Short mmCIF file of C-alpha atoms (C1' of nucleotides) in Angstrom, two decimals:
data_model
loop_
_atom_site.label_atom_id
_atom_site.label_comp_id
_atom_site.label_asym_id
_atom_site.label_seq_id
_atom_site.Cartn_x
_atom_site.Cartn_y
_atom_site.Cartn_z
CA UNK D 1 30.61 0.32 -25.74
CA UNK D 2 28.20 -0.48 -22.85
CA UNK D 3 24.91 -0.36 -23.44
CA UNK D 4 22.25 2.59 -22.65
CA UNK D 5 20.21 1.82 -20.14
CA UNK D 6 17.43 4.63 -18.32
CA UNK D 7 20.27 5.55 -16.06
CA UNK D 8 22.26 6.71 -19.12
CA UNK D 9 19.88 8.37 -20.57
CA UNK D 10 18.71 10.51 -17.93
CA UNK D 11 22.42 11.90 -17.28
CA UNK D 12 22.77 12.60 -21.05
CA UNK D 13 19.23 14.67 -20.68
CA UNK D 14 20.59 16.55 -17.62
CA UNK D 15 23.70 17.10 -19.48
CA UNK D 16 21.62 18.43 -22.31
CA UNK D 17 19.31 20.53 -20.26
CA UNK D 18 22.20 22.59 -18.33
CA UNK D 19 24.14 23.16 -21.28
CA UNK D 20 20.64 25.08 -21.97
CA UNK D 21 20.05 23.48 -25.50
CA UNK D 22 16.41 23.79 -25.11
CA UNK D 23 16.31 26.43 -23.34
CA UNK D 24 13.74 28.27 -25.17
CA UNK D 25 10.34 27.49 -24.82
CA UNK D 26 11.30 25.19 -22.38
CA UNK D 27 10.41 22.51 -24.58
CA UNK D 28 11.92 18.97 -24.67
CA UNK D 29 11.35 16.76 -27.77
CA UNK D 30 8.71 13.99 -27.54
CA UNK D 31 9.51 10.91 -26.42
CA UNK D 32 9.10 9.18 -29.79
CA UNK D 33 11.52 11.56 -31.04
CA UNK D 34 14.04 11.09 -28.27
CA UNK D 35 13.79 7.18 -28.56
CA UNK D 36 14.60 7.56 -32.04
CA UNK D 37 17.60 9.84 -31.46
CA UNK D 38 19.28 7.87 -28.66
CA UNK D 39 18.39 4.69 -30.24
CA UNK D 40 16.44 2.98 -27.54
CA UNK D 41 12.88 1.78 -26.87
CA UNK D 42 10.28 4.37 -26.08
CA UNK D 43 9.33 2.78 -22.37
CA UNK D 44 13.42 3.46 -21.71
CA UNK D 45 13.42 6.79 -22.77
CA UNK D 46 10.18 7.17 -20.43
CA UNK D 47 11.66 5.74 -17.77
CA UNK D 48 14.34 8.07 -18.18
CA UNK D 49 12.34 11.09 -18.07
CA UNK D 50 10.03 9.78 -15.45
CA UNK D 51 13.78 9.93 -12.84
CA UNK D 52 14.00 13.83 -14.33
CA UNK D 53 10.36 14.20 -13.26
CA UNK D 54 10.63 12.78 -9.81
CA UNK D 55 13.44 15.24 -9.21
CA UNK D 56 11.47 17.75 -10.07
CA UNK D 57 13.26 19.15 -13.13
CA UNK D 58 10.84 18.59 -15.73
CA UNK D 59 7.28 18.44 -16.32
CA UNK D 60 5.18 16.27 -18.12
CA UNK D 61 1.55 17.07 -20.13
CA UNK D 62 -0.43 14.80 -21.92
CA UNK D 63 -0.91 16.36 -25.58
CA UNK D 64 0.96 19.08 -25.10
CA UNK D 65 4.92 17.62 -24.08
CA UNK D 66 7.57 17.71 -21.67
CA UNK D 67 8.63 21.34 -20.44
CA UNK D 68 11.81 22.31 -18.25
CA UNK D 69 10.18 23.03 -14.37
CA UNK D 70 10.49 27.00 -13.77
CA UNK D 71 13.51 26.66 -11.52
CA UNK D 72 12.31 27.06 -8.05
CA UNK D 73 15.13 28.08 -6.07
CA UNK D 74 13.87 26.91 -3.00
CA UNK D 75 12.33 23.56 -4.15
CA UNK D 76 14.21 20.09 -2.38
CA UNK D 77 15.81 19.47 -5.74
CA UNK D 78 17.34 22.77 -6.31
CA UNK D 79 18.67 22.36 -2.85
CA UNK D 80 20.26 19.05 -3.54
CA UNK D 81 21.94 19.86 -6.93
CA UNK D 82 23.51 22.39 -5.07
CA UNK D 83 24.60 21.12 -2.66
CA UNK D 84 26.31 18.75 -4.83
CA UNK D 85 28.88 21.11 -5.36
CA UNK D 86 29.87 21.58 -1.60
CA UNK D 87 33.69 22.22 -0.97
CA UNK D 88 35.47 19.64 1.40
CA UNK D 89 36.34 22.93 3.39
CA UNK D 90 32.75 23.64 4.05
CA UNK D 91 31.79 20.17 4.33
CA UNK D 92 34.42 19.61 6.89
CA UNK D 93 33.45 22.41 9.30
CA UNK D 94 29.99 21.67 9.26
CA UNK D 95 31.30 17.94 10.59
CA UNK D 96 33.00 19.91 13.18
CA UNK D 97 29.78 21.43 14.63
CA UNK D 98 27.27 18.03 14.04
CA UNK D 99 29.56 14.89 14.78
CA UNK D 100 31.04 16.09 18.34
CA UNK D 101 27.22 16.51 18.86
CA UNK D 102 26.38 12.93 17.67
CA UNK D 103 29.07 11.03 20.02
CA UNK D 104 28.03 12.89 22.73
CA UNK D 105 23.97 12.43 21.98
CA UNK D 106 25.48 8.57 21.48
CA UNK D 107 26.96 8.65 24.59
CA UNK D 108 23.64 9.38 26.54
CA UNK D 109 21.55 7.27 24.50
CA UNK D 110 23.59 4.28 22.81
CA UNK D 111 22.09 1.18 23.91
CA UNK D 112 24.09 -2.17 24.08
CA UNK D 113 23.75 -3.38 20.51
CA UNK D 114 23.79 -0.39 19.09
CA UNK D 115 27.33 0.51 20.87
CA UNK D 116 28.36 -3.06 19.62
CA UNK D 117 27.89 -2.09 16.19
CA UNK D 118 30.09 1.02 16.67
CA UNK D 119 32.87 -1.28 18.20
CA UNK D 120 32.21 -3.97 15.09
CA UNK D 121 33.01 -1.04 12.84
CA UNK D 122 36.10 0.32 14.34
CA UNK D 123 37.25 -3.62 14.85
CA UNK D 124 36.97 -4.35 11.17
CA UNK D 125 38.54 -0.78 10.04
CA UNK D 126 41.57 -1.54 12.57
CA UNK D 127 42.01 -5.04 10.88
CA UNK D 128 41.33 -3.88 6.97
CA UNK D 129 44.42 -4.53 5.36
CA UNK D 130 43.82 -1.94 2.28
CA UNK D 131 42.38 1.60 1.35
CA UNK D 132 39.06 0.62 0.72
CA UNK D 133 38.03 -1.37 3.19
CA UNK D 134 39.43 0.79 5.70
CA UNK D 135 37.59 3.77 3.59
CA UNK D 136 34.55 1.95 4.48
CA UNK D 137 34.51 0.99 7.98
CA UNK D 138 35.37 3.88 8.83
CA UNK D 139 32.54 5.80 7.20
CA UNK D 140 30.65 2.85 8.75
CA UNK D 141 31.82 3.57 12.37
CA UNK D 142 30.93 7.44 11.83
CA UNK D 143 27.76 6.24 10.66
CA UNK D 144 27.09 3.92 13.60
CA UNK D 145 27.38 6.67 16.07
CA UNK D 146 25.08 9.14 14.30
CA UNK D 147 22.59 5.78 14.34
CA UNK D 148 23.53 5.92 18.11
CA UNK D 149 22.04 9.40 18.04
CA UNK D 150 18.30 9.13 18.39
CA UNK D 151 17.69 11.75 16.26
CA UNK D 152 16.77 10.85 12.95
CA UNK D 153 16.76 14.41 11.20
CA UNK D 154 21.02 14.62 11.91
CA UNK D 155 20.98 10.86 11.10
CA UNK D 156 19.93 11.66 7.55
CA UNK D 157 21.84 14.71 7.37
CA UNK D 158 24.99 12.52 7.69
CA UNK D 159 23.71 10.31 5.16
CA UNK D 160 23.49 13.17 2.89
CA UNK D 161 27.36 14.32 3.81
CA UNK D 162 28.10 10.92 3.11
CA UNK D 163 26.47 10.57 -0.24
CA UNK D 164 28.40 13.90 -1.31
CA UNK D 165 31.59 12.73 0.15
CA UNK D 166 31.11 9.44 -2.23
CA UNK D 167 31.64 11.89 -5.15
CA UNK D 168 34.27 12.37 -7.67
CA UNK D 169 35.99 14.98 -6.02
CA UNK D 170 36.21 13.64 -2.65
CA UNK D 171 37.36 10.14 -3.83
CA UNK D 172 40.89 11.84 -5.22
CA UNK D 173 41.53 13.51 -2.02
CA UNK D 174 40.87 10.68 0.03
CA UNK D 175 43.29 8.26 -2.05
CA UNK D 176 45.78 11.40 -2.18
CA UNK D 177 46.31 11.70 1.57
CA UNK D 178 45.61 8.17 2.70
CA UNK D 179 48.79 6.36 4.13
CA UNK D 180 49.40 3.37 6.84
CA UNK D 181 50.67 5.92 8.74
CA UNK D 182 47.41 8.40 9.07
CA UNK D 183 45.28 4.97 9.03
CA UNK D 184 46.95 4.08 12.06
CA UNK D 185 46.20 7.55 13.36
CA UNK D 186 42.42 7.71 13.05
CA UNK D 187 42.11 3.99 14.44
CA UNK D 188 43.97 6.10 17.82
CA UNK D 189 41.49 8.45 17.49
CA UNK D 190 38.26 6.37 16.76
CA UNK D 191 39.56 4.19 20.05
CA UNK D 192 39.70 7.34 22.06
CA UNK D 193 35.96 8.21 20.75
CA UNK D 194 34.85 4.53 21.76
CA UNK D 195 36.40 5.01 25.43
CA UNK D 196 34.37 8.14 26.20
CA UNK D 197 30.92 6.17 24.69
CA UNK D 198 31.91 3.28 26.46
CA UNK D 199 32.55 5.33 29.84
CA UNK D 200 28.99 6.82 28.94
CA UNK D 201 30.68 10.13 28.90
CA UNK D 202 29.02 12.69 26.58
CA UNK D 203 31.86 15.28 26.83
CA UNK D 204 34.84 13.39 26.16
CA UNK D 205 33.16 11.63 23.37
CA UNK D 206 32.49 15.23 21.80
CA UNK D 207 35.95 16.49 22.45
CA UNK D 208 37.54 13.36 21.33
CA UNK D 209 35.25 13.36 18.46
CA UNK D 210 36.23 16.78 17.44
CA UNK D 211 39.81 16.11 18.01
CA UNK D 212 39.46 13.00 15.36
CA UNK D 213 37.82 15.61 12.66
CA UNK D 214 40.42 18.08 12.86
CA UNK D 215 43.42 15.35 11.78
CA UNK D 216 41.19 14.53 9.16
CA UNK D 217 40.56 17.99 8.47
CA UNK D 218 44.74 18.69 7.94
CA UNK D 219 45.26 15.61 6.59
CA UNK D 220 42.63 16.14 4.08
CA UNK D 221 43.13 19.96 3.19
CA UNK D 222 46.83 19.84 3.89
CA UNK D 223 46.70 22.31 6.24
CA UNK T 1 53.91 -16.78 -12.61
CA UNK T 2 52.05 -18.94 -9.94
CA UNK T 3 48.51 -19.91 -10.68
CA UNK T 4 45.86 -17.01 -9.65
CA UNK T 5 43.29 -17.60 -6.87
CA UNK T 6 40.39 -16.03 -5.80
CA UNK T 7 42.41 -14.39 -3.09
CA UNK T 8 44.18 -12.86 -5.55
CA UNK T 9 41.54 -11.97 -7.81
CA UNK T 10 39.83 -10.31 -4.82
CA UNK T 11 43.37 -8.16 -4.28
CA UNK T 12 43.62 -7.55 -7.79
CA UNK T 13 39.97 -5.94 -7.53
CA UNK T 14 40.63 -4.04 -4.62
CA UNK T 15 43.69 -2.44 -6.07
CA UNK T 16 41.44 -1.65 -9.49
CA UNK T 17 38.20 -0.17 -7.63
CA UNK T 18 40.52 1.92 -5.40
CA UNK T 19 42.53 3.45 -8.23
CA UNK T 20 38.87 4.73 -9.06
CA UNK T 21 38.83 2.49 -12.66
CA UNK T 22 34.89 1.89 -12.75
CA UNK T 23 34.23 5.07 -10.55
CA UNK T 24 32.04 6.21 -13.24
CA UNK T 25 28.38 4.90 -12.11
CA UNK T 26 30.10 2.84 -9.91
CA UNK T 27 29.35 -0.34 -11.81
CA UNK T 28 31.67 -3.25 -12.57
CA UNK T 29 31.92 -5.57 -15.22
CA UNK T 30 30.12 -8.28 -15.42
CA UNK T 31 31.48 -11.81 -13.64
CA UNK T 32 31.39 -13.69 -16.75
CA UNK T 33 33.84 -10.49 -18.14
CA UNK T 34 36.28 -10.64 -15.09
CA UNK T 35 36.64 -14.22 -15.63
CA UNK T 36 37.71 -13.70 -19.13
CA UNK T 37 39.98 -10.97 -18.32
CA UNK T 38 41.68 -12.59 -15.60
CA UNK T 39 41.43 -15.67 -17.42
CA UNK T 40 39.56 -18.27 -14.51
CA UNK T 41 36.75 -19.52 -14.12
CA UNK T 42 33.89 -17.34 -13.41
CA UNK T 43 33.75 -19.56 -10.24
CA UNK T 44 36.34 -18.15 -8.94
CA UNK T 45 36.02 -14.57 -9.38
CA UNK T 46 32.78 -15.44 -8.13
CA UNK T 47 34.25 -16.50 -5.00
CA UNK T 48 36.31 -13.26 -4.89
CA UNK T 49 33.89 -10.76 -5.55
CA UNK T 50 32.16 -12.57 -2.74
CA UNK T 51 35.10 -11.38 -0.66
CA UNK T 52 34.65 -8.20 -1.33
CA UNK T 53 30.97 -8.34 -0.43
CA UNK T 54 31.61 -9.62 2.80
CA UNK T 55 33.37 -6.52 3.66
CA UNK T 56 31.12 -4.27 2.35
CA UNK T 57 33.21 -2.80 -0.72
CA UNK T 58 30.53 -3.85 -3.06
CA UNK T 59 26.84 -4.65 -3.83
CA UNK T 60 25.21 -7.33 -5.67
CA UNK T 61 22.03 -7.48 -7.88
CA UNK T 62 21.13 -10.20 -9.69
CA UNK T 63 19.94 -8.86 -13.57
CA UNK T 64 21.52 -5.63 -12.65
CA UNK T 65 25.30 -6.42 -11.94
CA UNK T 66 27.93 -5.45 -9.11
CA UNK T 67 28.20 -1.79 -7.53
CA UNK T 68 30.84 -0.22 -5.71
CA UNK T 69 29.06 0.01 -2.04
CA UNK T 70 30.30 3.49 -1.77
CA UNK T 71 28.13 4.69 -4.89
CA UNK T 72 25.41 5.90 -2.64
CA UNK T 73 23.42 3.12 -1.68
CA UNK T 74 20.56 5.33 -0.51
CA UNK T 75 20.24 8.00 -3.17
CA UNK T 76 19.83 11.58 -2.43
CA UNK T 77 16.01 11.44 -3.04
CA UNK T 78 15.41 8.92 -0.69
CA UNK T 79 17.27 11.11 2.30
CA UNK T 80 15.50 13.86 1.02
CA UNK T 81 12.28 11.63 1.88
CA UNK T 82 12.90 10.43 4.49
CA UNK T 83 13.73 14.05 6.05
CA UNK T 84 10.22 14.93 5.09
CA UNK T 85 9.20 12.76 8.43
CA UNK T 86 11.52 15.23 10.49
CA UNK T 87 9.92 15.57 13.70
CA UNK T 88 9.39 19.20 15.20
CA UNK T 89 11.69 18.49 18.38
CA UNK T 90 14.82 16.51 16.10
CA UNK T 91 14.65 19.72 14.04
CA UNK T 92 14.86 21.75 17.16
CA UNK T 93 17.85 20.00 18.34
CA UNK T 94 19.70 20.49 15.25
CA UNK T 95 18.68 24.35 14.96
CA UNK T 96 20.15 24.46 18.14
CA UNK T 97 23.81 22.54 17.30
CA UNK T 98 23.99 24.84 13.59
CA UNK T 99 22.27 28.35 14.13
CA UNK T 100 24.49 29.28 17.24
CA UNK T 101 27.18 28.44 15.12
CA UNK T 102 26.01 30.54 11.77
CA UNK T 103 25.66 32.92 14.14
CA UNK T 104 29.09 33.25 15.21
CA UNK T 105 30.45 32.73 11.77
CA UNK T 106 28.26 35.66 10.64
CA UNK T 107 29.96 37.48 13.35
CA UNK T 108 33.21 37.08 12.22
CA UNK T 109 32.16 37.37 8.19
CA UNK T 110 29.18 39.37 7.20
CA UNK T 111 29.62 42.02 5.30
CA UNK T 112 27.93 45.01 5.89
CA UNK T 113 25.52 44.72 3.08
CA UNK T 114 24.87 41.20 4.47
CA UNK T 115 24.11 42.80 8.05
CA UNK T 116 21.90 45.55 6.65
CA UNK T 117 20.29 42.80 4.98
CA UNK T 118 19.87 40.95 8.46
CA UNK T 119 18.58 44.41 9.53
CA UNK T 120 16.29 45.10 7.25
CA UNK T 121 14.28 41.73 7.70
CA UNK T 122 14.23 42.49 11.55
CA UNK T 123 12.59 45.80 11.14
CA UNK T 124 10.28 44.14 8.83
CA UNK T 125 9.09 41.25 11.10
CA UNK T 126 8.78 43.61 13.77
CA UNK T 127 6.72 45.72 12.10
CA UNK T 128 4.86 43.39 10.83
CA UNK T 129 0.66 42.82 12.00
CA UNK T 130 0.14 39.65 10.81
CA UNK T 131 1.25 36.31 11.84
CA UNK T 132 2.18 35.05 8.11
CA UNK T 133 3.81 38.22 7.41
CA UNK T 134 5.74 37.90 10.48
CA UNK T 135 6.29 34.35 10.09
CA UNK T 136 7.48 34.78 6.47
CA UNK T 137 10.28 37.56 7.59
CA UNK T 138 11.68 36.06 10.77
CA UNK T 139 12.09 33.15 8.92
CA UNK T 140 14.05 35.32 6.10
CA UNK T 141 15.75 37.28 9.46
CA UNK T 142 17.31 33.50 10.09
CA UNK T 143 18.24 32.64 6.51
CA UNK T 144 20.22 35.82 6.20
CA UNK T 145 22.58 35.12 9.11
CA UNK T 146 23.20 31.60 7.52
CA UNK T 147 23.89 33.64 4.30
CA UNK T 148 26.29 35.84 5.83
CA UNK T 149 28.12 32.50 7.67
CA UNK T 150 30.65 32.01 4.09
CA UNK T 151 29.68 28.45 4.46
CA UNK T 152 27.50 27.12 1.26
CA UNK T 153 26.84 23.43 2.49
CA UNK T 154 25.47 25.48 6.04
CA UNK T 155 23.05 27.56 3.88
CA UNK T 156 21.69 24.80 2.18
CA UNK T 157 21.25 22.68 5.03
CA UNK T 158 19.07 25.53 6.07
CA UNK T 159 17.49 26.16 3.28
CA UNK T 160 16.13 22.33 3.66
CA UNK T 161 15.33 22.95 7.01
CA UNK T 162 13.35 25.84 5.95
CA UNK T 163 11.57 23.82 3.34
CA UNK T 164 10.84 21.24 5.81
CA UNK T 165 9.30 24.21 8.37
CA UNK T 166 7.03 25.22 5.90
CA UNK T 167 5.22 21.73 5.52
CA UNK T 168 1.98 21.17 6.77
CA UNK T 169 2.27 19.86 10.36
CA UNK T 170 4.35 22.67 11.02
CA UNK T 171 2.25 25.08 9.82
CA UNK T 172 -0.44 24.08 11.67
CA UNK T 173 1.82 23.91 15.02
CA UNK T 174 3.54 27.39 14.71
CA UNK T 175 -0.24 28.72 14.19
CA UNK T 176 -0.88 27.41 17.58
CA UNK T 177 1.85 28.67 19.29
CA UNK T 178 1.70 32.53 17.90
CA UNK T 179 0.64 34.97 20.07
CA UNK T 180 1.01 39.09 20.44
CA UNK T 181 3.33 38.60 23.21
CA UNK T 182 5.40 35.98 21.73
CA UNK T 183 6.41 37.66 18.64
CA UNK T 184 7.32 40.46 20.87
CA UNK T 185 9.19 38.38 22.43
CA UNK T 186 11.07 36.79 19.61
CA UNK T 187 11.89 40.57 18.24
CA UNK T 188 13.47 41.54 21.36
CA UNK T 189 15.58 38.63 21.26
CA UNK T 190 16.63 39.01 17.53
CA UNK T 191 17.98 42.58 18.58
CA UNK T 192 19.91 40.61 20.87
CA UNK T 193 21.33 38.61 18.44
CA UNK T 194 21.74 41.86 15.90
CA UNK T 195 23.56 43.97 18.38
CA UNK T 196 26.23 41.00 19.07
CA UNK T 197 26.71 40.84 15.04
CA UNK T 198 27.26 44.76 15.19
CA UNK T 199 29.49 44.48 17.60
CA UNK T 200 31.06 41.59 15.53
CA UNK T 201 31.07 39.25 18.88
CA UNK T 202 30.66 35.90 17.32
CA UNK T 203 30.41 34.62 20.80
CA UNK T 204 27.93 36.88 22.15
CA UNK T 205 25.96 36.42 18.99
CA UNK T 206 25.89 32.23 19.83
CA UNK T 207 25.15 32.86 22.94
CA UNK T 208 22.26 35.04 21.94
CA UNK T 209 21.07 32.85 19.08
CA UNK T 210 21.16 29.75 21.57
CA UNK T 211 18.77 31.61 23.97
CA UNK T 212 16.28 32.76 21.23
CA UNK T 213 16.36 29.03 20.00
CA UNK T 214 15.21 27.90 23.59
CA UNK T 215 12.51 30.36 23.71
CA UNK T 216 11.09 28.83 20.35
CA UNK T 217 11.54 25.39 21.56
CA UNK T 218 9.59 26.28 24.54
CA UNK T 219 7.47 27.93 22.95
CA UNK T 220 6.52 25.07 19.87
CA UNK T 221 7.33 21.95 21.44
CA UNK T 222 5.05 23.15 24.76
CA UNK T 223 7.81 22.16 27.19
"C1'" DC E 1 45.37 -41.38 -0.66
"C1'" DT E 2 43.22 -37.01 1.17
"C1'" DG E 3 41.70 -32.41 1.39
"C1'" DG E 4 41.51 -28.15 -0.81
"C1'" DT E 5 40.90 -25.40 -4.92
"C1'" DC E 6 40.10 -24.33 -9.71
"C1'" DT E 7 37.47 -25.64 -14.01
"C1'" DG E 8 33.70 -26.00 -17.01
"C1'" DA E 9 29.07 -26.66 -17.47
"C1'" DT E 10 24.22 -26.22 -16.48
"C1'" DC E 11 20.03 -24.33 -14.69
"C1'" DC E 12 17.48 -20.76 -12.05
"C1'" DA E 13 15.51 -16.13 -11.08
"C1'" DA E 14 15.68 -11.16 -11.00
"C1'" DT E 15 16.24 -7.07 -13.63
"C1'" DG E 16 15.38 -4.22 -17.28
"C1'" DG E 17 15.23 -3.06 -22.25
"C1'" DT E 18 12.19 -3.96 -26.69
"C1'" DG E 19 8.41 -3.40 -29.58
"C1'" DA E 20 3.75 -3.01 -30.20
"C1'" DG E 21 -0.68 -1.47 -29.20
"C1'" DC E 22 -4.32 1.33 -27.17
"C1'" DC E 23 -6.12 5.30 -24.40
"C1'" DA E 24 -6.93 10.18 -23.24
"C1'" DA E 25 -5.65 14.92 -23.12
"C1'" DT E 26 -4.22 18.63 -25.88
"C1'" DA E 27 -3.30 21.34 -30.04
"C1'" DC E 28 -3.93 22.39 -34.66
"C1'" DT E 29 -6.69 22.98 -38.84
"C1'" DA E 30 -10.44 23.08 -42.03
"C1'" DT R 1 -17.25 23.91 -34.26
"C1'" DA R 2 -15.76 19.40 -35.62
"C1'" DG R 3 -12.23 16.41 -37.09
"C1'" DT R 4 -7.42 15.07 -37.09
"C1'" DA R 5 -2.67 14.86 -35.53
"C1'" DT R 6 0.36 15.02 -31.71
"C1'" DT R 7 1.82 13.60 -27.31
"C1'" DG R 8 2.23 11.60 -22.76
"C1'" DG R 9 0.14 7.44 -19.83
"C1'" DC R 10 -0.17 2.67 -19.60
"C1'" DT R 11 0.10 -2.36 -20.34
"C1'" DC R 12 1.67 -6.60 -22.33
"C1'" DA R 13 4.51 -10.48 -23.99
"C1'" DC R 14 9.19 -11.32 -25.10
"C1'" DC R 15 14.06 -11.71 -24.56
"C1'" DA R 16 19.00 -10.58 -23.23
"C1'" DT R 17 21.89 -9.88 -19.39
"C1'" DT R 18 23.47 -10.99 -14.99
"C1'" DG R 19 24.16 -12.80 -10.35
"C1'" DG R 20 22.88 -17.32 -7.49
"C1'" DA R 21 23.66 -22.05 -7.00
"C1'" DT R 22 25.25 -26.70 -7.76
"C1'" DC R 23 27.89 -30.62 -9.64
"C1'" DA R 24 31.37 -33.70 -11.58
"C1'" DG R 25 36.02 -33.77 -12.78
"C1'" DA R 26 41.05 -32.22 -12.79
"C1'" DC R 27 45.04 -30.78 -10.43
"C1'" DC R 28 48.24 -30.26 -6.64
"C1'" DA R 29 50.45 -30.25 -2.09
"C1'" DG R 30 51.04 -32.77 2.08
#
DNA sequence: CTGGTCTGATCCAATGGTGAGCCAATACTA
DNA sequence: TAGTATTGGCTCACCATTGGATCAGACCAG
C-alpha cells in the first residue's frame, strides 16, 4: 500500500466534498481531527488543505474552521473543474478553429530557432519506434508551433487542451486507434504542415494544418 | 532466456507505461523497486529509465520519484496564472479566431429560447444609460451566443476570457474607450449579428460577429 | 587480451512527512 | 464581561525515501 502523501490526501478531500458529505454547514473537520482520521501528521493534512484552498474550493478561518467556498460559478476554478469534463468531440472542433490559426500566425512570425524546434519535433516523432514516444513528439511538434505563435494567451490555451487531453479518458482513445499505419499518416501530414512554415506560407500551413486535425478527428471518433 | 539489458528494461517500461499501468498519478515505482522486480541492478534500470528521459516519456525528481512526462507537467493552476498576464491585443486576436465561429455554430444550433435569450440581453444593453450596466449586458449578449454554440469546452473558454476581461487593467481600459457614440455603435452592430442568427445564416452571422470584433479592437487597442 | 556491460556497494542531496510546540483569532461559557 | 477551549497559522529539528553519481569487480563476446 503506498504511502499518503498531501497529494493523496487532497484527492480523498475532493472526493469527500463532491460526494457532499459535509455538505451542511459547510463545515470541514479540523485539521487535528482529519490528521487523526487519515493517519498522518497535522503539517500533511495542512498542506493538503492549503492545495484545496489555492483552488479556491475551501476556506480557511482562524478559530472558527475550514468551510466549503460558496460555489462561484464564474470563479477560474469552477471554470477549470469543468472543463475537465470536456468531450473529445468538443475538444476536437475547437482545435479545428485555433491550430489552423497557430501554423499560419507561425508561419508569419516563426523565427529560425524556433522553426528548428518544430522540425526537431516532427524528426524525433518520425523516428520513435513506439506509441509513446511518438504520443509525445507529436504533442511536442503541435506545441512548438503554437510557441511559434507569438501570442501567448492561445499558447496557454493549448497548454490547457493539452493538460485535458493527458486525462484518463483521452489516454484509452489514443492507445485504441493508434496503429503504424495512422502513425505513418500524421508524420505525411505534419511534413506537409512544415513545408507551408518553411515556404513562409500562412495559408497552406492553415489548410494543411486543418487537413492534419480532421484525420485525427476520424481516426479518433471513428467517424 | 538471454540476460536482460537496460535496452530491454527501457522496452519493457515503455510497453508497461503505455498500457496505462501507473496512469494513476502518473508516478512510477521507485528505481530501487524496478530493480527488484526485474531482477538487475538498480544500475541498470537506472540507465534505462535514463532512456526514457532522454525522449521525454518521463520526469525525474530526486526525493520525489519518476513521473510519466505526460501527467501535466504544468498544472492547470499555473496556465490559469499565467493567462492572468493576457494582454488586451492577444485576447483580441483570439476573440476574433472563436466568436465568429460561436457565432456560426449558434446559427446553425440555438434554440429559440437560447435566441430570445440572446435577444433579451440586446434590448437590455441597448437600453441601458450607464456604462457598467451596458458593459455588464453586452458582455452577457456575447456569452449567450457561446451558450447557444452546443460546444461546452467553447463556453468555458469564454467564460475564462470573460473572467480575464473583468480584471483590473481592463477595466480601467474599456472605461477609457466608452463613449455615447460607441455603444451606439456596438448595438447597431449586435442587431447585425441578431438578424443573421434569425435568419439562421451561420455565415452571415461570422461575418457580422468578425466586423463587430474589429470595431472593438479599434476601438480598445486605439489602432 | 580488450572493450563493453552488468553487479553490488557506497555516499550525496533533494524532497517531503513527522511530531512537537507556540501564537493569535474566534467561539463558547460561566 | 472575563476566562477558557477550539482552531487555523507558523516554525523547527528530525528522519525516511528517492534519484544522482561513482567505483571496483565480474562476465562475456570478439
Amino acid at each position: 500500500m503506498p504511502k499518503l502523501v498531501a497529494d493523496d490526501i487532497a484527492s480523498l478531500l475532493r472526493k469527500r466534498i463532491s460526494s457532499g458529505e459535509w455538505q451542511d454547514a459547510g463545515r470541514m473537520p479540523p485539521e487535528r481531527d482529519l490528521a487523526v482520521e487519515f493517519g498522518v501528521a497535522r503539517n500533511t493534512v495542512r498542506r493538503a488543505v492549503g492545495f484545496l484552498e489555492e483552488d479556491g474550493t475551501v476556506v480557511r478561518h482562524v478559530g472558527r474552521g475550514t468551510f466549503l467556498a460558496t460555489s462561484n460559478p464564474s470563479s477560474m476554478a469552477a471554470v477549470v473543474s469543468r472543463m475537465e469534463g470536456t468531450s473529445p468531440a468538443d475538444m476536437m472542433e475547437i482545435r479545428q478553429l485555433l491550430e489552423p490559426a497557430a501554423a499560419s500566425f507561425a508561419a508569419t512570425n516563426a523565427s529560425a530557432s524556433e522553426l528548428n524546434a518544430v522540425i526537431e519535433a516532427h524528426r524525433i516523432a518520425c523516428e520513435a519506434s513506439d506509441m509513446p514516444t511518438f504520443e509525445h513528439w507529436d504533442a511536442e511538434f503541435h506545441h512548438r508551433i503554437f510557441a511559434c505563435s507569438r501570442n501567448d494567451f492561445l499558447k496557454e490555451i493549448h497548454n490547457l487542451m493539452r493538460i485535458l487531453r493527458n486525462q484518463a479518458p483521452w489516454f484509452e482513445m489514443k492507445k485504441r486507434s493508434f496503429s503504424e499505419e495512422r502513425r505513418a499518416i500524421y508524420c505525411t501530414e505534419h511534413q506537409l504542415v512544415l513545408d507551408a512554415l518553411m515556404r513562409r506560407d500562412p495559408e497552406g500551413a492553415s489548410r494543411a494544418m486543418l487537413a492534419h486535425l480532421r484525420t485525427v478527428e476520424r481516426n479518433l471518433l471513428g467517424r
